[in-house]
Structures are given as C-alpha cells and as structure tokens.
C-alpha cells in the first residue's frame, strides 16, 4: 500500500476514529487503526466491538492496500509531523514507513485480515436533525446517567421517536433529565436505549454546526450516526427503559422564578464547604420574594439570600447541591422556574415550552439544625 | 478584627502567599494564612519554615487585630466570592465571618500567637535587577536541578555575584546550565546556593515586568526577594557548591550552527518512540552541511536530516534526548551553536556573548547498531 495525504487531513481522521479505540483490551488488533485503501477511497476505522467509527479522508492512493497500525503510536507520530504531505508506505511483511518532509518513521503494522470491520447495518429511513441540536441534547442530558454498571439501562439514554418528536431521557435513581426536540419530518414510533459512552464520543467528534445535519438509523440492535465523512455504529442497550410518565406530575404547591446565574453561583460557593464523601445538603428556605440558601458542614457555614418571584406556599427543602449544579449548568435560559410540592417530593426545573424537564429528588435533613 | 477590601486585592494577595503554604505538615498552624491588621496596614503571611512570603494588600481596617485562617478553605472562599467588597470580621473566640454582597461564610480561625512570622533579616546592600530578568534566568536554569534529595546542593542553584556580574548555575550530574547577567551596579563578591523550590515559587509570583525591579538581599543563611508589595524570605542551602570552571573548556573539534526550532522539533518527534524508563539515545551524525538524527527503539525507528553549517571534524555522538529538549526549549535565539570534542566529552550549547552555556554529557551507544 502507498498513499499520500496532507498531515491535517490525516490528523483530523485519526482524531475521529481514535474515540473508538478501547483503552483496555486483550485483543491487540482492537488497539489498531485500520487504514483501508483497497478501493478508490481512503478509510480509517477503529472498533471496540461496542462502538465502531469509520471516516473517509482525502488523499492519493498510489498503491492499493490495507494496514492496521497501533492507534497510540500512529496518532502520536501524525500529531508531531510537520504540516506537509505525508506518505504512508507498507511492504508485504507489514513494515510501514511514514515520511513527511525529511522525517522518516519506521514501525511495524499488522495485517488487516484480523481486524473486525464495523458491522454492515441495513439503512431504513434516516432520522435527521442538525449537528448542533444533537450535540446540545447530549450535553444537556449526559450528566445524569448512572456512573456505575449496577443497572445497565441507567448507563444509557432513552431515544424515543413519535411522529415529529424526539424525546431524550437519562436518569440515575436520584434525578431525571428530559429533552424534547421537534423534528422536521414524521416517523414511526421507535424506542431505543443508546450507551452513554457512545453519546459522549459522538458529541466529541460532532463539529456541531447548525447548518449541517446528522442522519440517525435505528435497528433492533444498533444505532448509526452519519455526518460529514464519518459513520458511527453502536450497539444498543437491551431491555425495557424505565416508565417515567408516572413520576412527572404538573401539580405544584410552590413555584419559584429565579435568576439562573445567581442560583448557580450561590450553590457553587456553598459546595466549597462540603468535602467529598461528606453529604451535606443545601437548604432552600423559600418565602415571599426571597430564597435563603444555607449550608452547614464541619468546615463552617454559609448563607445567602436571592431575590425570587414566588407563587404558592412557603417551603423549606434540602438538596444534594451537585444535582442542582449539574442541571443549572446546562440550561441556557437566564431565568428558570422551580416547581415543588413538599420537602419529600421531587422538584422540577422546567421551561414553559416543555423543551426540558429536570427532576431532582430532595434529601432529608434535620430541620432543627437549620 | 474587622477589615474591608476588594475581592480582587484580597485574591491577589492570597494567591501570592499561598505559594509558601506547605502541602504536608504536622503543624496545623503552618497550613494557615495569617492576616495581620494589628498596625496601619493589612499584611498576609504564609511560612513553611524554609520559605516565607509576606504581602501587603490595600483595604480599610475598621478594627485592628490578627487572625490565622486555614489557607485552603480561605483561598477557595475568596476565589468564589462575587467581585465586590469583602468584609472579614473576627470575634474573641476566633470565629470569622466573611461577607460579600449577600453571601456570608462562617469559619473558625486560629489565634495568630502561635504563627511563625517570617524571620527579620538585616538588610545590607540591595542587589537590583529587573523582574523580567530574574524570571527569565530562573526559567532558563531551573530545569537542570536534581529532582531528588541525594545531594542537597544539586537541588539548589548557585547565585554568584562578582562586581557587576551575576552568574546563576544549576546542575544534576549529567548537565550544567549557566546564565550570566550584567548588573547595573558593582557589588562585593558573594556566593550562595538558593533552594530550587524557592526559585520556582518566586518565578510564579513575579509579575515579570521589564520596568519593575526586584531587590535581593543576601546574608549567610538567608536570601530575601523584595518586589511590589511582597517580601520573600528563604533559607539558603549550606555547603560549598561544585567547582564547575574546570569542566568548561573552550576547545572544540566540531562546531555546528543549526536552526533551533528544526532541531527541537526533530528531537521531540523522535522521543515519541521512546517510552518512559526505556533509555534510548538520539544519535547525531554530523557531516559537511548535514546532521542526521536517528533513534531506534522497540517501537520502531526514526531518522531525519537537518541542514547545518559545520566547522571542524565529522562526529557521531549520542545523547539523552530529554536533556537536549530541556535546554533548547529555554533558548530564545533562532540559531544555536553546538561545540563538541569527541563522543565521550560534553557538548556545549553556547551563544557568542557568553549569556548562556548549556553543557550536556553524551551517552554511550553501540555504533554498530546505528
């Protein structure tokens, strides 16, 4: 095989497919990036058997062929090459020479025969949304997937399509994040659970332009994302996702309108008194026109008042501050509304149009110490 | 005690003195920053018994007093306060209230009585140089102090003053870095060894302006740096520094003029084939007009040619690539000159004016494998 392409094209492609290279594996071939120039195009592929990424790069094929190169070494070499044309040449024993200007690297590759190509997925109708929207939706929900494997379904996100509507849900047992998106077309009803890791990697490699689209294809076992010159194929998580409708009530006893930045900054300040593992709640004392936030820990105490618009009853309620910070950080609106029923029932952070719902369970606290 | 100062002034002061707070200590009082408002000015101090830093901050003293506050908690609180006036108030039992806008923190401080103030040093004649020069000199020599305590003197840098000349030297047994600076005034001959840690911290807090000066005072046991509103006092390392004059010869058999950026990039590329602990030398093969650089490791091999101007004999010589990278990174000149005698004798990187000398010992290699 012999091919010539620019360092920047090569690096761009390597950075994309590297996201699917497993960090730990017993199969050495999976630690490789496959360069496939056996036909009329140059394709880079990596595959950890759950997630596979393939991308095409521009370049000239002087001699057709296929080679698998250690992903770590190859990407480090490419990154450090001068910004010029790169020639990659292999011989029958998989010896690979990478030349760029006067620099010449020799490494040993592997046969592409043992490489597991990404599975071929029959494409049905494409679900289309903008790169920007998909990237935003992932950012605004990914933080509330579970961080351990105890319940596999909690490590993924629900993607539910109904007519021209996409609902994305993540939950970890203490909170739920929901994003609703309107699609341009109508689709059949479909419900899948996409691994969180897949979404994290897709979000990293998505350029995120509002003008460019992503095509998604759903099958029983796989989801495919297609954008620009890149194809991402991921297994789905099997099983029936949690029924969340029964947890979402629109009744409330207290509604609070509050400046998002002020609330976020205040909770952020309060958490510096809480060291890891020390589960101190932040207490919100809601009265007419005012929310007092308080935290008490071994280190000290902090309190702060924020102006609010209150509708309904006064309430004294406690939360894990991290859950509020996570949700507030991804909300773009300047002002948010909190809906509460009582100190034991979940608090909802919602907008009026129903674009997002963040549900956060309160925590118990000893009211006498407040 | 009660004092009022702006968040930005307070944060600036806290960031400066924090550099002298020990990371590990059995004396809890040393983990504190002392706020001393017992006279007409607000002074912050931290002291790890080797290195002490004191800085003055602007502010209003409403009630005189002294308090010691846990450095980590206090600096985190200050960092997260809104950008406004901060009020610090303490009571007789060292309870401290920090108020800024509507945010109010309560923490418990300690009496300042147990705090070890930085020692009073009798000021003799000040040695004056610009902040920029001192910061540059530290950056250009600090990388070659020893990274372990086996020889205490190697963990510091020699500061030698002779007439209007300051020489700064660091060495670790494999290499020597020397910087020569011309001073504005003439001084008595003095020779001290300053701890590397002191220089690292001074370099971090020095604003580095070319218009502003630093005053240095040397005594038998201490060095003092004074700049802006800050005073740094450090113990010196005791003992007689290494005699380096006999290692510095101006004879050479080969002189190479080379573009610094090309040489640095090439060695940097080569090192990606060398994993930690794997001591592969970079081999330089110097011939007329050309330097070929080669490296061979378990991962692969790399070679590259660089145009040079050669004066004298051809030479084949090997080096630890890290030592070359460290020295080349801190040299500002576009072109550097290397002086070599034979493959067993040190290589010198020098400029014509004698501002800097970097001596690097070569390593043995098996010439037959090259």
PDB file of C-alpha atoms in Angstrom, chain A residues 72-73 76-78 80-82 100 102-108 262 265 268-273 275 290 299-307, chain B residues 72-73 76-78 80-82 100 102-108 262 265 268-273 275 290 299-307:
ATOM      1  CA  UNK A  72      -1.450   5.275  20.022  1.00  0.00           C
ATOM      2  CA  UNK A  73       1.891   5.259  18.208  1.00  0.00           C
ATOM      3  CA  UNK A  76       1.395  10.406  18.148  1.00  0.00           C
ATOM      4  CA  UNK A  77       3.544  10.232  15.032  1.00  0.00           C
ATOM      5  CA  UNK A  78       0.940  12.006  12.895  1.00  0.00           C
ATOM      6  CA  UNK A  80       4.156  15.525  15.627  1.00  0.00           C
ATOM      7  CA  UNK A  81       4.805  15.544  11.881  1.00  0.00           C
ATOM      8  CA  UNK A  82       5.497  18.855  10.123  1.00  0.00           C
ATOM      9  CA  UNK A 100       6.966  13.735   5.872  1.00  0.00           C
ATOM     10  CA  UNK A 102      12.844  14.982   5.880  1.00  0.00           C
ATOM     11  CA  UNK A 103      11.371  12.979   8.777  1.00  0.00           C
ATOM     12  CA  UNK A 104      11.077   9.234   8.259  1.00  0.00           C
ATOM     13  CA  UNK A 105       9.487   6.804  10.738  1.00  0.00           C
ATOM     14  CA  UNK A 106       9.612   3.013  10.517  1.00  0.00           C
ATOM     15  CA  UNK A 107       7.095   0.978  12.519  1.00  0.00           C
ATOM     16  CA  UNK A 108       5.633  -2.477  12.142  1.00  0.00           C
ATOM     17  CA  UNK A 262     -27.278  33.823  40.795  1.00  0.00           C
ATOM     18  CA  UNK A 265     -23.052  30.835  41.687  1.00  0.00           C
ATOM     19  CA  UNK A 268     -21.271  26.659  43.735  1.00  0.00           C
ATOM     20  CA  UNK A 269     -19.914  28.852  46.562  1.00  0.00           C
ATOM     21  CA  UNK A 270     -21.721  26.778  49.155  1.00  0.00           C
ATOM     22  CA  UNK A 271     -20.217  23.487  47.966  1.00  0.00           C
ATOM     23  CA  UNK A 272     -16.690  24.547  48.802  1.00  0.00           C
ATOM     24  CA  UNK A 273     -17.607  23.875  52.428  1.00  0.00           C
ATOM     25  CA  UNK A 275     -15.651  17.856  51.118  1.00  0.00           C
ATOM     26  CA  UNK A 290     -36.785  35.638  48.855  1.00  0.00           C
ATOM     27  CA  UNK A 299     -15.682  23.286  57.954  1.00  0.00           C
ATOM     28  CA  UNK A 300     -18.139  26.115  58.569  1.00  0.00           C
ATOM     29  CA  UNK A 301     -21.424  27.519  57.426  1.00  0.00           C
ATOM     30  CA  UNK A 302     -22.626  29.741  54.628  1.00  0.00           C
ATOM     31  CA  UNK A 303     -25.870  31.509  53.895  1.00  0.00           C
ATOM     32  CA  UNK A 304     -27.056  33.804  51.145  1.00  0.00           C
ATOM     33  CA  UNK A 305     -30.301  35.449  50.025  1.00  0.00           C
ATOM     34  CA  UNK A 306     -31.537  35.604  46.440  1.00  0.00           C
ATOM     35  CA  UNK A 307     -34.452  37.651  45.127  1.00  0.00           C
TER      36      UNK A 307
ATOM     37  CA  UNK B  72      -7.087  26.111  51.547  1.00  0.00           C
ATOM     38  CA  UNK B  73     -10.584  26.973  52.800  1.00  0.00           C
ATOM     39  CA  UNK B  76     -11.360  28.785  47.995  1.00  0.00           C
ATOM     40  CA  UNK B  77     -13.899  31.077  49.648  1.00  0.00           C
ATOM     41  CA  UNK B  78     -12.184  34.219  48.363  1.00  0.00           C
ATOM     42  CA  UNK B  80     -15.656  32.057  44.681  1.00  0.00           C
ATOM     43  CA  UNK B  81     -16.906  35.349  46.123  1.00  0.00           C
ATOM     44  CA  UNK B  82     -18.661  37.848  43.857  1.00  0.00           C
ATOM     45  CA  UNK B 100     -19.561  39.777  50.314  1.00  0.00           C
ATOM     46  CA  UNK B 102     -25.471  38.740  50.161  1.00  0.00           C
ATOM     47  CA  UNK B 103     -23.105  35.800  50.704  1.00  0.00           C
ATOM     48  CA  UNK B 104     -21.983  35.147  54.257  1.00  0.00           C
ATOM     49  CA  UNK B 105     -19.468  32.496  55.339  1.00  0.00           C
ATOM     50  CA  UNK B 106     -18.710  31.463  58.919  1.00  0.00           C
ATOM     51  CA  UNK B 107     -15.495  29.590  59.622  1.00  0.00           C
ATOM     52  CA  UNK B 108     -13.320  29.177  62.712  1.00  0.00           C
ATOM     53  CA  UNK B 262      14.185  22.426  13.498  1.00  0.00           C
ATOM     54  CA  UNK B 265      11.020  19.617  16.642  1.00  0.00           C
ATOM     55  CA  UNK B 268      10.661  15.993  20.006  1.00  0.00           C
ATOM     56  CA  UNK B 269       9.322  13.773  17.201  1.00  0.00           C
ATOM     57  CA  UNK B 270      11.991  11.181  17.859  1.00  0.00           C
ATOM     58  CA  UNK B 271      11.140  10.855  21.554  1.00  0.00           C
ATOM     59  CA  UNK B 272       7.651   9.576  20.868  1.00  0.00           C
ATOM     60  CA  UNK B 273       9.300   6.273  20.010  1.00  0.00           C
ATOM     61  CA  UNK B 275       8.650   5.120  26.347  1.00  0.00           C
ATOM     62  CA  UNK B 290      24.198  17.921   7.302  1.00  0.00           C
ATOM     63  CA  UNK B 299       8.515   0.563  18.854  1.00  0.00           C
ATOM     64  CA  UNK B 300      10.275   1.484  15.642  1.00  0.00           C
ATOM     65  CA  UNK B 301      12.907   3.778  14.227  1.00  0.00           C
ATOM     66  CA  UNK B 302      13.055   7.336  13.002  1.00  0.00           C
ATOM     67  CA  UNK B 303      15.616   9.353  11.104  1.00  0.00           C
ATOM     68  CA  UNK B 304      15.725  12.888   9.803  1.00  0.00           C
ATOM     69  CA  UNK B 305      18.239  15.228   8.156  1.00  0.00           C
ATOM     70  CA  UNK B 306      18.785  18.852   9.112  1.00  0.00           C
ATOM     71  CA  UNK B 307      20.863  21.409   7.211  1.00  0.00           C
TER      72      UNK B 307
END
